[in-house]
């Protein structure tokens, strides 16, 4: 059976032009399935029925594998047996009618209103870095934009007089309002601080590093982690945490789902609906903690 796996690996590399990571992942999953068949089912890759595939998925689950790992394994086996049918090694795909495993979608972690206030207060506006960092964090929470969108912003994307941000990301353009504290932080940065940092008059980037060049994703990530430590917030905070918090807090305070979808730049409302689940879960938690008969 090792020949089947080796030939499948070549097929992925040469015909499918799959990435090295994809090839390694698929081959690893098929190899583990082959080992299971030999040790637990007494058969091999060329003599498999649907029941044995399903037995393997249950076996993985019972071993404590996450649903996402089980789902990935099934996807790998579907790809492998599609190839096996193609080369005539098997007549039918044993995975054809195996239902995909639905991964658990974990609710994203969000900050409370108090934690957001504490986090945004961390940059000390006593030097250029502090003013810049305060402006970046305020903008991120004010708009809920992605970190990739944040670092790609140009000065021309800001309309501070109107309190609006123009954002282009993933093929969707949108205009997002800015609350007064964000406008103030951005005004201080753009008018008084950015000119001190930018050496090249042709530089269009809104946010720059201390060398006057466009802020990198890695650079911003380090800034967020630094302020998480100084705030001593006992939660894992990433740039996306502020995006999630932005959406959840808007929903909690009465914003409609379609408006949040538009501001987040989600193409599909289903991506936004996870925040409804978060708010409902929070209400249930409050109910069970506070209701005298709960």
mmCIF file of C-alpha atoms in Angstrom:
data_model
loop_
_atom_site.group_PDB
_atom_site.id
_atom_site.type_symbol
_atom_site.label_atom_id
_atom_site.label_comp_id
_atom_site.label_asym_id
_atom_site.label_seq_id
_atom_site.Cartn_x
_atom_site.Cartn_y
_atom_site.Cartn_z
ATOM 1 C CA UNK A 1 0.000 0.000 0.000
ATOM 2 C CA UNK A 2 2.999 2.267 0.389
ATOM 3 C CA UNK A 3 3.166 2.445 -3.411
ATOM 4 C CA UNK A 4 -0.368 3.845 -3.562
ATOM 5 C CA UNK A 5 0.559 6.530 -1.077
ATOM 6 C CA UNK A 6 3.781 7.400 -2.887
ATOM 7 C CA UNK A 7 1.987 7.573 -6.224
ATOM 8 C CA UNK A 8 -0.730 9.724 -4.673
ATOM 9 C CA UNK A 9 1.921 12.072 -3.296
ATOM 10 C CA UNK A 10 3.429 12.428 -6.779
ATOM 11 C CA UNK A 11 -0.031 13.085 -8.203
ATOM 12 C CA UNK A 12 -0.613 15.888 -5.721
ATOM 13 C CA UNK A 13 2.774 17.454 -6.417
ATOM 14 C CA UNK A 14 2.884 17.134 -10.206
ATOM 15 C CA UNK A 15 -0.700 17.134 -11.466
ATOM 16 C CA UNK A 16 -2.488 19.043 -8.739
ATOM 17 C CA UNK A 17 0.513 21.293 -8.030
ATOM 18 C CA UNK A 18 -0.435 21.284 -4.385
ATOM 19 C CA UNK A 19 1.720 23.112 -1.865
ATOM 20 C CA UNK A 20 4.276 21.214 0.193
ATOM 21 C CA UNK A 21 2.145 21.667 3.306
ATOM 22 C CA UNK A 22 -0.955 20.302 1.583
ATOM 23 C CA UNK A 23 0.896 17.260 0.244
ATOM 24 C CA UNK A 24 2.420 16.533 3.650
ATOM 25 C CA UNK A 25 -0.936 16.893 5.406
ATOM 26 C CA UNK A 26 -2.857 14.651 2.966
ATOM 27 C CA UNK A 27 -0.157 11.984 2.896
ATOM 28 C CA UNK A 28 0.052 11.971 6.691
ATOM 29 C CA UNK A 29 -3.720 11.506 7.027
ATOM 30 C CA UNK A 30 -3.809 8.649 4.492
ATOM 31 C CA UNK A 31 -0.795 6.967 6.104
ATOM 32 C CA UNK A 32 -2.494 7.075 9.514
ATOM 33 C CA UNK A 33 -5.673 5.605 7.998
ATOM 34 C CA UNK A 34 -3.628 2.824 6.369
ATOM 35 C CA UNK A 35 -2.053 1.992 9.722
ATOM 36 C CA UNK A 36 -5.498 1.899 11.358
ATOM 37 C CA UNK A 37 -6.829 -0.447 8.668
ATOM 38 C CA UNK A 38 -3.940 -2.841 9.174
ATOM 39 C CA UNK A 39 -4.054 -2.837 12.974
ATOM 40 C CA UNK A 40 -7.790 -2.535 13.665
ATOM 41 C CA UNK A 41 -9.661 -3.742 10.584
ATOM 42 C CA UNK A 42 -7.264 -6.307 9.120
ATOM 43 C CA UNK A 43 -7.442 -4.856 5.621
ATOM 44 C CA UNK A 44 -5.685 -2.335 3.375
ATOM 45 C CA UNK A 45 -6.328 0.843 1.409
ATOM 46 C CA UNK A 46 -7.512 -0.961 -1.727
ATOM 47 C CA UNK A 47 -10.187 -2.985 0.094
ATOM 48 C CA UNK A 48 -12.171 -0.449 2.084
ATOM 49 C CA UNK A 49 -15.913 0.005 2.501
ATOM 50 C CA UNK A 50 -17.860 2.988 3.778
ATOM 51 C CA UNK A 51 -18.421 1.358 7.171
ATOM 52 C CA UNK A 52 -14.690 1.135 7.760
ATOM 53 C CA UNK A 53 -14.235 4.813 6.920
ATOM 54 C CA UNK A 54 -16.957 5.731 9.404
ATOM 55 C CA UNK A 55 -15.433 3.405 11.996
ATOM 56 C CA UNK A 56 -12.157 5.275 11.595
ATOM 57 C CA UNK A 57 -13.802 8.650 12.118
ATOM 58 C CA UNK A 58 -15.424 7.385 15.322
ATOM 59 C CA UNK A 59 -12.079 5.894 16.354
ATOM 60 C CA UNK A 60 -10.431 9.310 15.967
ATOM 61 C CA UNK A 61 -13.196 10.988 17.965
ATOM 62 C CA UNK A 62 -12.888 8.427 20.769
ATOM 63 C CA UNK A 63 -9.140 9.092 20.849
ATOM 64 C CA UNK A 64 -9.907 12.717 21.689
ATOM 65 C CA UNK A 65 -9.248 14.218 18.260
ATOM 66 C CA UNK A 66 -11.006 17.539 17.661
ATOM 67 C CA UNK A 67 -13.859 17.708 15.166
ATOM 68 C CA UNK A 68 -11.722 19.913 12.935
ATOM 69 C CA UNK A 69 -9.011 17.212 12.844
ATOM 70 C CA UNK A 70 -11.574 14.527 12.020
ATOM 71 C CA UNK A 71 -13.092 16.697 9.292
ATOM 72 C CA UNK A 72 -9.654 17.299 7.794
ATOM 73 C CA UNK A 73 -8.907 13.561 7.810
ATOM 74 C CA UNK A 74 -12.129 12.848 5.939
ATOM 75 C CA UNK A 75 -11.305 15.517 3.368
ATOM 76 C CA UNK A 76 -7.899 13.883 2.850
ATOM 77 C CA UNK A 77 -9.465 10.439 2.419
ATOM 78 C CA UNK A 78 -12.015 11.770 -0.061
ATOM 79 C CA UNK A 79 -9.193 13.236 -2.116
ATOM 80 C CA UNK A 80 -7.191 10.003 -1.918
ATOM 81 C CA UNK A 81 -10.057 7.752 -3.002
ATOM 82 C CA UNK A 82 -11.025 10.087 -5.815
ATOM 83 C CA UNK A 83 -7.483 9.515 -7.048
ATOM 84 C CA UNK A 84 -7.743 5.730 -6.479
ATOM 85 C CA UNK A 85 -10.853 5.541 -8.667
ATOM 86 C CA UNK A 86 -9.180 7.658 -11.307
ATOM 87 C CA UNK A 87 -6.197 5.290 -11.595
ATOM 88 C CA UNK A 88 -8.384 2.183 -11.419
ATOM 89 C CA UNK A 89 -7.133 0.956 -8.053
ATOM 90 C CA UNK A 90 -10.701 0.795 -6.676
ATOM 91 C CA UNK A 91 -14.062 0.767 -8.433
ATOM 92 C CA UNK A 92 -15.973 3.066 -6.084
ATOM 93 C CA UNK A 93 -15.037 5.693 -3.547
ATOM 94 C CA UNK A 94 -15.787 4.335 -0.046
ATOM 95 C CA UNK A 95 -15.945 7.922 1.155
ATOM 96 C CA UNK A 96 -18.538 9.026 -1.419
ATOM 97 C CA UNK A 97 -21.573 8.822 0.876
ATOM 98 C CA UNK A 98 -19.786 9.548 4.142
ATOM 99 C CA UNK A 99 -21.261 12.708 5.613
ATOM 100 C CA UNK A 100 -18.713 15.426 6.342
ATOM 101 C CA UNK A 101 -17.975 16.071 9.997
ATOM 102 C CA UNK A 102 -19.166 19.504 11.032
ATOM 103 C CA UNK A 103 -16.474 21.262 12.993
ATOM 104 C CA UNK A 104 -17.426 22.961 16.215
ATOM 105 C CA UNK A 105 -17.336 26.678 15.673
ATOM 106 C CA UNK A 106 -15.901 28.191 18.795
ATOM 107 C CA UNK A 107 -17.332 31.527 19.778
ATOM 108 C CA UNK A 108 -14.617 34.162 19.491
ATOM 109 C CA UNK A 109 -13.331 35.714 22.687
ATOM 110 C CA UNK A 110 -14.321 39.316 23.270
ATOM 111 C CA UNK A 111 -13.390 41.973 25.787
ATOM 112 C CA UNK A 112 -15.850 43.547 28.182
ATOM 113 C CA UNK A 113 -16.476 47.262 27.912
ATOM 114 C CA UNK A 114 -14.254 47.834 30.953
ATOM 115 C CA UNK A 115 -11.454 45.742 29.448
ATOM 116 C CA UNK A 116 -11.640 47.699 26.200
ATOM 117 C CA UNK A 117 -11.345 50.984 28.097
ATOM 118 C CA UNK A 118 -8.367 49.656 30.060
ATOM 119 C CA UNK A 119 -6.679 48.365 26.905
ATOM 120 C CA UNK A 120 -7.161 51.585 24.930
ATOM 121 C CA UNK A 121 -5.749 53.638 27.803
ATOM 122 C CA UNK A 122 -2.404 51.789 27.734
ATOM 123 C CA UNK A 123 -0.568 53.839 25.082
ATOM 124 C CA UNK A 124 0.764 56.903 26.906
ATOM 125 C CA UNK A 125 0.471 60.018 24.761
ATOM 126 C CA UNK A 126 3.813 61.450 25.816
ATOM 127 C CA UNK A 127 5.812 60.672 22.677
ATOM 128 C CA UNK A 128 5.330 59.873 18.992
ATOM 129 C CA UNK A 129 4.976 56.147 19.574
ATOM 130 C CA UNK A 130 2.307 56.608 22.234
ATOM 131 C CA UNK A 131 0.225 58.950 20.062
ATOM 132 C CA UNK A 132 0.540 56.615 17.074
ATOM 133 C CA UNK A 133 -0.344 53.489 19.045
ATOM 134 C CA UNK A 134 -3.350 55.163 20.683
ATOM 135 C CA UNK A 135 -4.611 56.222 17.245
ATOM 136 C CA UNK A 136 -4.230 52.718 15.819
ATOM 137 C CA UNK A 137 -6.005 50.976 18.672
ATOM 138 C CA UNK A 138 -8.826 53.536 18.790
ATOM 139 C CA UNK A 139 -9.331 53.185 15.032
ATOM 140 C CA UNK A 140 -9.382 49.398 15.216
ATOM 141 C CA UNK A 141 -12.050 49.329 17.920
ATOM 142 C CA UNK A 142 -14.003 52.208 16.366
ATOM 143 C CA UNK A 143 -14.350 50.474 13.001
ATOM 144 C CA UNK A 144 -13.812 46.745 13.488
ATOM 145 C CA UNK A 145 -11.600 46.565 10.405
ATOM 146 C CA UNK A 146 -9.158 43.705 9.869
ATOM 147 C CA UNK A 147 -5.492 44.206 10.734
ATOM 148 C CA UNK A 148 -4.608 43.728 7.051
ATOM 149 C CA UNK A 149 -6.964 46.587 6.218
ATOM 150 C CA UNK A 150 -5.556 48.737 9.011
ATOM 151 C CA UNK A 151 -1.961 48.551 7.829
ATOM 152 C CA UNK A 152 -3.006 49.157 4.200
ATOM 153 C CA UNK A 153 -4.812 52.409 5.001
ATOM 154 C CA UNK A 154 -3.565 55.622 3.399
ATOM 155 C CA UNK A 155 -3.972 59.116 4.813
ATOM 156 C CA UNK A 156 -6.474 59.825 2.033
ATOM 157 C CA UNK A 157 -8.795 57.127 3.443
ATOM 158 C CA UNK A 158 -9.540 59.346 6.449
ATOM 159 C CA UNK A 159 -12.124 62.120 6.486
ATOM 160 C CA UNK A 160 -11.623 63.484 9.977
ATOM 161 C CA UNK A 161 -13.877 66.468 9.465
ATOM 162 C CA UNK A 162 -16.798 64.176 8.661
ATOM 163 C CA UNK A 163 -15.658 61.497 11.124
ATOM 164 C CA UNK A 164 -15.546 58.763 8.466
ATOM 165 C CA UNK A 165 -13.140 56.088 7.284
ATOM 166 C CA UNK A 166 -13.011 54.678 3.770
ATOM 167 C CA UNK A 167 -11.893 51.052 3.811
ATOM 168 C CA UNK A 168 -11.197 48.662 0.940
ATOM 169 C CA UNK A 169 -10.669 45.023 1.774
ATOM 170 C CA UNK A 170 -11.340 41.664 0.112
ATOM 171 C CA UNK A 171 -12.991 43.340 -2.850
ATOM 172 C CA UNK A 172 -15.513 45.276 -0.751
ATOM 173 C CA UNK A 173 -15.446 49.023 -0.172
ATOM 174 C CA UNK A 174 -17.210 50.537 2.782
ATOM 175 C CA UNK A 175 -17.540 53.785 4.712
ATOM 176 C CA UNK A 176 -17.409 53.415 8.499
ATOM 177 C CA UNK A 177 -18.190 56.126 11.095
ATOM 178 C CA UNK A 178 -15.661 57.080 13.765
ATOM 179 C CA UNK A 179 -16.596 57.973 17.336
ATOM 180 C CA UNK A 180 -15.250 61.290 18.757
ATOM 181 C CA UNK A 181 -12.408 59.782 20.821
ATOM 182 C CA UNK A 182 -11.091 58.024 17.720
ATOM 183 C CA UNK A 183 -11.334 61.231 15.677
ATOM 184 C CA UNK A 184 -9.398 63.072 18.400
ATOM 185 C CA UNK A 185 -6.662 60.419 18.578
ATOM 186 C CA UNK A 186 -6.338 60.305 14.798
ATOM 187 C CA UNK A 187 -6.279 64.083 14.478
ATOM 188 C CA UNK A 188 -3.471 64.353 17.032
ATOM 189 C CA UNK A 189 -1.514 61.673 15.222
ATOM 190 C CA UNK A 190 -2.056 62.855 11.632
ATOM 191 C CA UNK A 191 -1.495 66.544 12.272
ATOM 192 C CA UNK A 192 1.252 66.543 14.897
ATOM 193 C CA UNK A 193 2.976 63.154 15.025
ATOM 194 C CA UNK A 194 2.987 61.507 11.611
ATOM 195 C CA UNK A 195 4.890 64.406 9.994
ATOM 196 C CA UNK A 196 7.683 63.805 12.529
ATOM 197 C CA UNK A 197 7.948 60.127 11.585
ATOM 198 C CA UNK A 198 7.642 60.250 7.809
ATOM 199 C CA UNK A 199 10.900 61.061 6.043
ATOM 200 C CA UNK A 200 9.706 60.516 2.471
ATOM 201 C CA UNK A 201 7.149 63.167 1.408
ATOM 202 C CA UNK A 202 5.736 60.641 -1.089
ATOM 203 C CA UNK A 203 4.803 58.181 1.684
ATOM 204 C CA UNK A 204 1.013 57.665 1.635
ATOM 205 C CA UNK A 205 0.670 55.182 4.509
ATOM 206 C CA UNK A 206 -1.552 56.294 7.358
ATOM 207 C CA UNK A 207 0.317 54.291 9.986
ATOM 208 C CA UNK A 208 4.087 54.058 9.825
ATOM 209 C CA UNK A 209 6.776 52.502 11.981
ATOM 210 C CA UNK A 210 9.430 54.500 13.758
ATOM 211 C CA UNK A 211 11.494 54.500 10.541
ATOM 212 C CA UNK A 212 8.704 56.275 8.676
ATOM 213 C CA UNK A 213 7.714 53.256 6.581
ATOM 214 C CA UNK A 214 4.360 51.480 6.358
ATOM 215 C CA UNK A 215 3.522 49.538 9.501
ATOM 216 C CA UNK A 216 3.845 45.760 9.054
ATOM 217 C CA UNK A 217 1.425 43.115 10.266
ATOM 218 C CA UNK A 218 4.104 41.673 12.539
ATOM 219 C CA UNK A 219 4.928 45.108 13.928
ATOM 220 C CA UNK A 220 1.316 45.777 14.829
ATOM 221 C CA UNK A 221 0.941 42.312 16.367
ATOM 222 C CA UNK A 222 3.843 43.064 18.724
ATOM 223 C CA UNK A 223 2.203 46.369 19.706
ATOM 224 C CA UNK A 224 -1.053 44.619 20.636
ATOM 225 C CA UNK A 225 0.752 41.968 22.697
ATOM 226 C CA UNK A 226 2.775 44.650 24.491
ATOM 227 C CA UNK A 227 -0.326 46.520 25.611
ATOM 228 C CA UNK A 228 -2.068 43.313 26.642
ATOM 229 C CA UNK A 229 0.825 42.743 29.037
ATOM 230 C CA UNK A 230 0.829 46.289 30.392
ATOM 231 C CA UNK A 231 -2.951 46.196 30.875
ATOM 232 C CA UNK A 232 -2.620 42.836 32.685
ATOM 233 C CA UNK A 233 -5.815 41.581 31.053
ATOM 234 C CA UNK A 234 -6.156 37.849 31.606
ATOM 235 C CA UNK A 235 -7.368 37.102 28.084
ATOM 236 C CA UNK A 236 -5.577 36.351 24.851
ATOM 237 C CA UNK A 237 -5.838 39.599 22.893
ATOM 238 C CA UNK A 238 -5.110 39.663 19.174
ATOM 239 C CA UNK A 239 -5.891 42.353 16.589
ATOM 240 C CA UNK A 240 -8.989 40.299 15.742
ATOM 241 C CA UNK A 241 -10.161 40.447 19.360
ATOM 242 C CA UNK A 242 -10.966 44.142 18.935
ATOM 243 C CA UNK A 243 -12.866 43.355 15.722
ATOM 244 C CA UNK A 244 -14.967 40.747 17.514
ATOM 245 C CA UNK A 245 -15.506 43.064 20.471
ATOM 246 C CA UNK A 246 -16.575 45.899 18.152
ATOM 247 C CA UNK A 247 -19.259 43.717 16.543
ATOM 248 C CA UNK A 248 -20.517 42.137 19.760
ATOM 249 C CA UNK A 249 -20.759 45.457 21.603
ATOM 250 C CA UNK A 250 -22.672 47.060 18.729
ATOM 251 C CA UNK A 251 -25.135 44.175 18.710
ATOM 252 C CA UNK A 252 -25.555 44.295 22.483
ATOM 253 C CA UNK A 253 -26.417 47.973 22.241
ATOM 254 C CA UNK A 254 -29.097 47.615 19.592
ATOM 255 C CA UNK A 255 -27.342 47.724 16.200
ATOM 256 C CA UNK A 256 -28.980 45.560 13.550
ATOM 257 C CA UNK A 257 -27.131 42.618 12.048
ATOM 258 C CA UNK A 258 -27.134 43.932 8.474
ATOM 259 C CA UNK A 259 -25.484 47.204 9.511
ATOM 260 C CA UNK A 260 -22.791 45.278 11.381
ATOM 261 C CA UNK A 261 -22.322 43.045 8.344
ATOM 262 C CA UNK A 262 -21.769 46.115 6.185
ATOM 263 C CA UNK A 263 -19.251 47.659 8.572
ATOM 264 C CA UNK A 264 -17.324 44.405 8.986
ATOM 265 C CA UNK A 265 -17.242 43.851 5.228
ATOM 266 C CA UNK A 266 -18.748 40.358 5.427
ATOM 267 C CA UNK A 267 -19.946 39.095 2.056
ATOM 268 C CA UNK A 268 -22.375 36.674 3.718
ATOM 269 C CA UNK A 269 -24.663 37.464 6.641
ATOM 270 C CA UNK A 270 -23.953 33.989 8.065
ATOM 271 C CA UNK A 271 -20.456 35.171 8.972
ATOM 272 C CA UNK A 272 -21.999 37.963 11.050
ATOM 273 C CA UNK A 273 -24.613 35.804 12.756
ATOM 274 C CA UNK A 274 -22.026 34.288 15.094
ATOM 275 C CA UNK A 275 -22.234 37.529 17.096
ATOM 276 C CA UNK A 276 -25.949 36.899 17.652
ATOM 277 C CA UNK A 277 -25.031 33.542 19.182
ATOM 278 C CA UNK A 278 -22.529 35.293 21.430
ATOM 279 C CA UNK A 279 -25.071 37.794 22.698
ATOM 280 C CA UNK A 280 -27.686 35.073 23.254
ATOM 281 C CA UNK A 281 -25.137 33.005 25.187
ATOM 282 C CA UNK A 282 -24.298 36.002 27.342
ATOM 283 C CA UNK A 283 -27.988 36.620 28.079
ATOM 284 C CA UNK A 284 -28.426 32.975 29.054
ATOM 285 C CA UNK A 285 -25.429 33.175 31.373
ATOM 286 C CA UNK A 286 -26.801 36.330 33.009
ATOM 287 C CA UNK A 287 -30.236 34.720 33.360
ATOM 288 C CA UNK A 288 -28.924 31.564 35.025
ATOM 289 C CA UNK A 289 -26.732 33.558 37.395
ATOM 290 C CA UNK A 290 -29.323 36.183 38.336
ATOM 291 C CA UNK A 291 -32.787 34.599 38.202
ATOM 292 C CA UNK A 292 -33.804 33.416 41.673
ATOM 293 C CA UNK A 293 -35.424 30.239 40.312
ATOM 294 C CA UNK A 294 -32.834 29.440 37.678
#
